[in-house]
Short mmCIF file of C-alpha atoms in Angstrom, two decimals:
data_model
loop_
_atom_site.label_atom_id
_atom_site.label_comp_id
_atom_site.label_asym_id
_atom_site.label_seq_id
_atom_site.Cartn_x
_atom_site.Cartn_y
_atom_site.Cartn_z
CA MET T 1 -88.87 130.43 39.24
CA ILE T 2 -88.20 132.51 42.40
CA VAL T 3 -84.97 131.35 44.08
CA THR T 4 -84.89 131.69 47.83
CA SER T 5 -81.81 132.44 49.95
CA ALA T 6 -81.95 128.89 51.43
CA GLN T 7 -81.95 127.34 47.98
CA ALA T 8 -78.95 129.56 47.14
CA THR T 9 -76.95 128.54 50.17
CA GLU T 10 -77.65 124.90 49.47
CA LYS T 11 -76.55 125.16 45.86
CA ILE T 12 -73.27 126.99 46.45
CA SER T 13 -72.22 124.94 49.52
CA SER T 14 -70.94 122.05 47.36
CA LEU T 15 -68.70 124.25 45.17
CA ASN T 16 -65.31 125.57 45.80
CA GLU T 17 -64.82 129.29 46.55
CA VAL T 18 -63.51 130.22 43.06
CA GLN T 19 -66.61 128.50 41.35
CA ALA T 20 -69.05 129.61 44.07
CA ILE T 21 -68.76 133.31 43.42
CA THR T 22 -69.84 132.88 39.75
CA GLU T 23 -72.81 130.87 40.91
CA MET T 24 -73.69 133.25 43.70
CA VAL T 25 -73.86 136.10 41.05
CA HIS T 26 -75.93 134.08 38.78
CA LEU T 27 -78.39 133.33 41.58
CA SER T 28 -78.61 136.95 42.49
CA PHE T 29 -79.91 137.67 38.99
CA SER T 30 -82.06 134.62 38.63
CA ASN T 31 -85.33 136.27 39.55
CA CYS T 32 -85.11 138.70 36.70
CA PRO T 33 -88.53 138.39 34.89
CA ASP T 34 -87.08 139.04 31.35
CA GLU T 35 -85.44 135.90 29.96
CA ARG T 36 -83.33 137.66 27.28
CA THR T 37 -81.96 140.12 29.88
CA LYS T 38 -81.10 137.13 32.28
CA PHE T 39 -79.48 135.17 29.40
CA LEU T 40 -77.42 138.19 28.32
CA PHE T 41 -76.10 138.77 31.83
CA LYS T 42 -75.51 135.07 32.67
CA ASN T 43 -73.26 134.92 29.60
CA LEU T 44 -71.52 138.23 30.46
CA ILE T 45 -70.66 137.08 33.95
CA ASP T 46 -69.49 133.72 32.68
CA HIS T 47 -67.06 135.38 30.24
CA LEU T 48 -65.88 137.88 32.84
CA HIS T 49 -65.29 135.31 35.50
CA ASN T 50 -63.67 132.82 33.16
CA PHE T 51 -61.32 135.66 32.00
CA VAL T 52 -60.22 136.38 35.73
CA ARG T 53 -59.62 132.73 36.37
CA GLU T 54 -57.92 131.92 33.09
CA THR T 55 -55.49 134.93 33.38
CA SER T 56 -55.02 134.81 37.06
CA LEU T 57 -55.87 138.44 37.02
CA THR T 58 -54.14 140.45 39.84
CA HIS T 59 -55.72 143.00 42.05
CA GLU T 60 -53.22 145.53 40.58
CA GLU T 61 -54.20 144.79 37.04
CA TRP T 62 -57.91 144.97 37.84
CA LEU T 63 -57.53 148.25 39.70
CA ALA T 64 -55.57 149.64 36.74
CA SER T 65 -58.33 148.69 34.51
CA ILE T 66 -60.97 150.37 36.77
CA ASN T 67 -58.90 153.49 36.97
CA PHE T 68 -58.52 153.60 33.17
CA LEU T 69 -62.28 153.43 32.63
CA ASP T 70 -62.67 156.20 35.28
CA ARG T 71 -60.09 158.21 33.47
CA PHE T 72 -61.92 157.58 30.16
CA ARG T 73 -65.05 158.82 31.62
CA GLN T 74 -63.66 162.01 32.93
CA GLU T 75 -61.36 162.95 30.02
CA ASP T 76 -62.80 161.47 26.87
CA HIS T 77 -66.63 161.20 27.65
CA TYR T 78 -67.19 159.09 24.36
CA ILE T 79 -67.24 155.61 25.85
CA MET T 80 -68.27 154.40 22.47
CA VAL T 81 -64.75 154.88 21.34
CA LEU T 82 -63.59 151.79 23.46
CA SER T 83 -66.34 149.83 21.77
CA ASP T 84 -65.02 150.81 18.36
CA ILE T 85 -61.30 150.00 18.91
CA PHE T 86 -62.18 146.72 20.53
CA GLY T 87 -64.10 145.93 17.32
CA VAL T 88 -67.32 145.34 19.43
CA SER T 89 -69.38 147.96 17.58
CA THR T 90 -68.67 146.37 14.19
CA LEU T 91 -69.06 142.82 15.60
CA VAL T 92 -72.61 143.67 16.86
CA ASP T 93 -73.46 145.10 13.29
CA MET T 94 -72.21 141.84 11.73
CA VAL T 95 -73.92 139.33 13.88
CA SER T 96 -77.17 141.30 13.81
CA ASN T 97 -77.21 141.77 9.96
CA LYS T 98 -80.10 140.06 8.30
CA LYS T 99 -80.51 142.27 5.41
CA PRO T 100 -80.91 141.09 1.71
CA LEU T 101 -77.67 141.25 -0.32
CA ASN T 102 -78.69 144.35 -2.28
CA ALA T 103 -79.38 146.33 0.83
CA THR T 104 -76.71 148.78 2.09
CA GLU T 105 -74.62 147.62 4.85
CA ASN T 106 -74.58 149.23 8.23
CA THR T 107 -71.42 150.29 10.02
CA ILE T 108 -70.54 152.25 13.05
CA LEU T 109 -72.03 155.65 13.92
CA GLY T 110 -68.87 157.02 15.54
CA PRO T 111 -68.84 159.50 18.43
CA LEU T 112 -69.12 162.66 16.48
CA TYR T 113 -72.66 162.59 15.19
CA THR T 114 -74.83 165.36 16.48
CA GLU T 115 -78.43 166.43 15.88
CA ASN T 116 -77.18 169.94 15.52
CA THR T 117 -76.76 170.29 11.74
CA GLN T 118 -77.53 172.32 8.71
CA ILE T 119 -80.90 171.92 7.02
CA LEU T 120 -80.18 172.05 3.33
CA LYS T 121 -81.72 171.40 -0.08
CA ASN T 122 -80.39 169.21 -3.01
CA GLY T 123 -77.15 170.73 -4.47
CA ASP T 124 -76.30 172.79 -1.36
CA SER T 125 -72.86 172.48 0.31
CA ILE T 126 -72.42 170.89 3.71
CA ALA T 127 -69.01 172.44 3.99
CA SER T 128 -68.02 176.09 3.98
CA GLU T 129 -65.27 177.35 1.73
CA GLY T 130 -61.77 176.53 2.25
CA LYS T 131 -62.38 173.31 4.24
CA GLY T 132 -60.80 170.97 1.57
CA ASP T 133 -60.91 169.81 -2.10
CA TYR T 134 -64.18 170.09 -3.82
CA PHE T 135 -66.42 167.07 -3.79
CA TYR T 136 -69.78 166.38 -5.20
CA MET T 137 -72.05 163.46 -4.46
CA SER T 138 -75.57 162.42 -5.78
CA GLY T 139 -77.67 159.39 -5.81
CA ARG T 140 -81.05 158.00 -4.86
CA ILE T 141 -82.50 156.40 -1.61
CA LEU T 142 -84.25 153.19 -2.63
CA ASP T 143 -86.04 150.25 -1.20
CA VAL T 144 -85.02 146.58 -2.00
CA GLN T 145 -87.18 146.54 -4.99
CA GLY T 146 -85.48 149.62 -6.46
CA ASN T 147 -88.39 151.92 -5.94
CA PRO T 148 -87.50 155.51 -4.77
CA ILE T 149 -88.24 156.51 -1.21
CA ALA T 150 -89.80 159.91 -0.80
CA GLY T 151 -89.47 161.73 2.62
CA ALA T 152 -86.26 160.04 3.55
CA ILE T 153 -84.11 162.16 5.87
CA MET T 154 -80.40 161.85 5.21
CA ASP T 155 -77.78 163.30 7.71
CA VAL T 156 -74.22 163.55 6.16
CA TRP T 157 -71.07 164.62 8.16
CA GLU T 158 -67.37 164.37 7.69
CA ALA T 159 -64.06 165.76 8.91
CA ASP T 160 -62.40 168.65 7.14
CA GLN T 161 -59.02 168.71 5.33
CA HIS T 162 -57.22 168.61 8.71
CA GLY T 163 -59.07 165.44 9.78
CA VAL T 164 -61.08 167.52 12.33
CA TYR T 165 -64.86 167.50 12.85
CA ASP T 166 -66.58 170.71 13.58
CA ILE T 167 -67.54 170.11 17.13
CA GLU T 168 -63.89 169.32 17.92
CA TYR T 169 -62.77 172.83 17.47
CA PRO T 170 -62.61 175.08 20.53
CA ASP T 171 -64.43 177.86 18.73
CA TYR T 172 -67.34 175.58 17.62
CA ASN T 173 -70.17 177.69 19.24
CA ASP T 174 -72.85 175.33 17.83
CA LYS T 175 -72.27 176.43 14.22
CA PRO T 176 -72.29 173.18 12.26
CA ASP T 177 -69.87 172.77 9.30
CA CYS T 178 -69.20 169.72 7.14
CA ARG T 179 -72.50 168.32 8.01
CA GLY T 180 -76.04 168.66 6.75
CA ARG T 181 -79.42 167.25 6.51
CA PHE T 182 -81.52 166.54 3.22
CA THR T 183 -84.95 165.22 2.66
CA THR T 184 -85.83 163.36 -0.54
CA GLY T 185 -88.66 164.13 -2.75
CA GLU T 186 -90.78 161.58 -4.75
CA ASP T 187 -87.86 160.59 -6.92
CA GLY T 188 -85.66 159.74 -3.90
CA VAL T 189 -82.84 161.75 -5.19
CA PHE T 190 -80.18 163.58 -3.18
CA ALA T 191 -77.26 165.79 -4.17
CA PHE T 192 -74.80 167.82 -2.25
CA ARG T 193 -71.36 169.54 -2.37
CA ALA T 194 -68.72 168.78 0.25
CA VAL T 195 -65.02 168.27 0.59
CA LYS T 196 -63.15 165.04 -0.29
CA PRO T 197 -62.42 163.28 3.05
CA LEU T 198 -58.92 162.48 4.21
CA ALA T 199 -57.58 159.77 6.55
CA TYR T 200 -57.06 161.06 10.07
CA PRO T 201 -55.91 159.80 13.54
CA PHE T 202 -58.53 158.11 15.48
CA THR T 203 -57.38 160.00 18.49
CA ASP T 204 -54.28 162.19 19.22
CA ASN T 205 -54.58 162.51 22.92
CA GLY T 206 -56.21 161.14 26.08
CA PRO T 207 -56.75 157.63 27.37
CA ALA T 208 -57.72 156.09 23.95
CA LYS T 209 -54.28 157.28 22.51
CA ASP T 210 -52.54 155.87 25.60
CA LEU T 211 -54.14 152.52 25.17
CA LEU T 212 -53.51 152.31 21.43
CA ASP T 213 -49.84 153.25 22.11
CA ALA T 214 -49.40 150.61 24.75
CA LEU T 215 -50.79 147.97 22.41
CA HIS T 216 -48.73 149.34 19.48
CA SER T 217 -51.84 149.54 17.51
CA THR T 218 -52.75 151.67 14.48
CA LYS T 219 -54.41 155.02 15.29
CA TYR T 220 -55.81 155.99 12.01
CA ARG T 221 -59.16 155.75 10.15
CA PRO T 222 -59.26 155.69 6.52
CA ALA T 223 -61.09 158.55 4.60
CA HIS T 224 -64.88 158.27 4.96
CA LEU T 225 -68.15 160.03 4.69
CA HIS T 226 -70.85 159.36 7.37
CA PHE T 227 -74.49 158.87 6.72
CA LYS T 228 -77.59 158.34 8.92
CA ILE T 229 -80.76 157.75 6.86
CA VAL T 230 -84.31 157.34 8.29
CA ALA T 231 -87.64 157.09 6.49
CA PRO T 232 -91.19 156.23 7.58
CA ASP T 233 -91.77 152.45 7.80
CA TYR T 234 -88.08 151.69 7.09
CA MET T 235 -85.32 150.60 9.28
CA GLU T 236 -82.70 153.34 10.20
CA LEU T 237 -79.45 152.93 8.22
CA VAL T 238 -76.23 154.16 9.70
CA THR T 239 -73.28 153.67 7.34
CA GLN T 240 -70.07 155.15 5.96
CA LEU T 241 -68.51 155.24 2.47
CA TYR T 242 -64.75 154.59 2.14
CA PHE T 243 -62.35 155.56 -0.71
CA LYS T 244 -60.54 153.14 -2.96
CA ASP T 245 -56.69 152.88 -2.51
CA ASP T 246 -56.75 154.55 0.89
CA GLN T 247 -53.66 153.24 2.82
CA TYR T 248 -55.71 152.52 5.98
CA LEU T 249 -58.54 150.47 4.50
CA GLU T 250 -57.14 147.24 5.80
CA ILE T 251 -56.01 148.53 9.16
CA ASP T 252 -58.79 150.71 10.20
CA THR T 253 -58.44 151.21 13.90
CA ALA T 254 -62.28 150.86 14.25
CA PHE T 255 -62.61 147.81 12.02
CA ALA T 256 -65.52 149.28 10.27
CA VAL T 257 -64.58 149.03 6.60
CA ARG T 258 -66.85 146.83 4.32
CA GLN T 259 -65.99 145.90 0.82
CA SER T 260 -69.45 146.98 -0.43
CA LEU T 261 -68.93 150.41 1.01
CA ILE T 262 -65.67 151.17 -0.77
CA VAL T 263 -66.13 153.60 -3.53
CA ASP T 264 -64.06 155.21 -6.25
CA PRO T 265 -64.88 158.84 -7.09
CA LYS T 266 -64.12 160.34 -10.58
CA LEU T 267 -61.95 163.49 -11.03
CA ILE T 268 -63.89 166.09 -13.13
CA THR T 269 -61.45 168.33 -14.75
CA ASP T 270 -63.98 170.40 -16.74
CA THR T 271 -64.16 173.52 -14.42
CA SER T 272 -67.33 174.73 -16.11
CA ILE T 273 -69.04 171.69 -14.47
CA THR T 274 -67.40 172.73 -11.14
CA LEU T 275 -69.13 176.17 -11.35
CA ALA T 276 -72.30 174.87 -12.69
CA ARG T 277 -72.68 172.77 -9.58
CA GLY T 278 -72.34 175.78 -7.45
CA PHE T 279 -68.64 175.70 -6.19
CA LYS T 280 -67.09 179.11 -5.89
CA GLU T 281 -63.67 178.42 -7.67
CA ALA T 282 -63.04 177.12 -11.20
CA LYS T 283 -60.98 174.17 -10.28
CA PRO T 284 -61.29 170.34 -10.68
CA HIS T 285 -63.57 168.35 -8.24
CA HIS T 286 -64.34 164.79 -7.44
CA GLU T 287 -67.62 163.24 -8.26
CA LEU T 288 -69.40 160.26 -6.82
CA GLU T 289 -72.72 158.78 -7.60
CA ARG T 290 -74.05 156.24 -5.18
CA ASP T 291 -77.47 154.94 -4.20
CA PHE T 292 -78.52 153.70 -0.64
CA VAL T 293 -81.05 150.88 -0.21
CA LEU T 294 -83.12 150.71 2.87
CA VAL T 295 -85.00 147.81 4.26
CA ARG T 296 -88.40 147.31 6.07
CA GLU T 297 -88.68 144.76 8.84
CA GLN T 298 -90.40 142.35 6.54
CA ASP T 299 -87.40 142.44 4.17
CA LEU T 300 -85.07 140.98 6.78
CA ILE T 301 -83.89 137.40 6.17
CA LYS T 302 -85.41 135.03 8.63
CA PRO T 303 -82.88 132.63 10.31
CA THR T 304 -83.10 128.99 9.42
CA PRO T 305 -84.70 127.03 12.26
CA LYS T 306 -82.35 124.66 14.00
CA ALA T 307 -83.05 120.97 13.70
#
């Protein structure tokens, strides 16, 4: 229904000023042709305006918030970091999850994914020598029935032994390290060498750090590996694997840990296996075998209709 200015004036005339501003904003959006968009913005405005009323937000407090966001845009550039530390990224994943129980759970992408990566074959290393303790991972990419998926493209990326990602180094120069891309064959198998991840500070400078300091909140992410997997006719999977006994599993500043994504690698002390897998030095390494299960649209669990 198209709302005219006369109808808007008549509707808000009976409201007090504090209530009227909310109604005026709703009316200004009421001609939006897409019902879902209109629904989302109506609820967004309701929550924002209720927050202002319930907290008696001052002009100085609101201006400080705007200045913080502007500083964030100028200094950090990764606005998704705010979504992560407020738990919104994880919450969106949780409320939209309709996967079968045997499917691999999604979790956050994080701000340090990039399309610039190394194109590798099974058994290759995503990390150059000296980036950390040796780590070997293998597994399969499967559908929910347990069948291998051929032609799946798997991106893997991680921080090095200093908790730093390649693109964070000043001398990066578009030379990817600790990241790689693999494509599965008919058997759905993948295997790669890497370094064992370590926990690291979520941020050590800038506005995000200042915010976490002001709130006396944890600034650490537990050790993890990132994965992004795509395959024809399947839904994209963005996920992470976390390591058992990490001290930050329960206080992850991004709230992204899931029990189903916690793994327990084995220590391989037979150095002949280390060398056979292509590592340069004869020293122990950690080993992990883990499959990933993708879903098609038709695999999703349909919501139960409301009475």
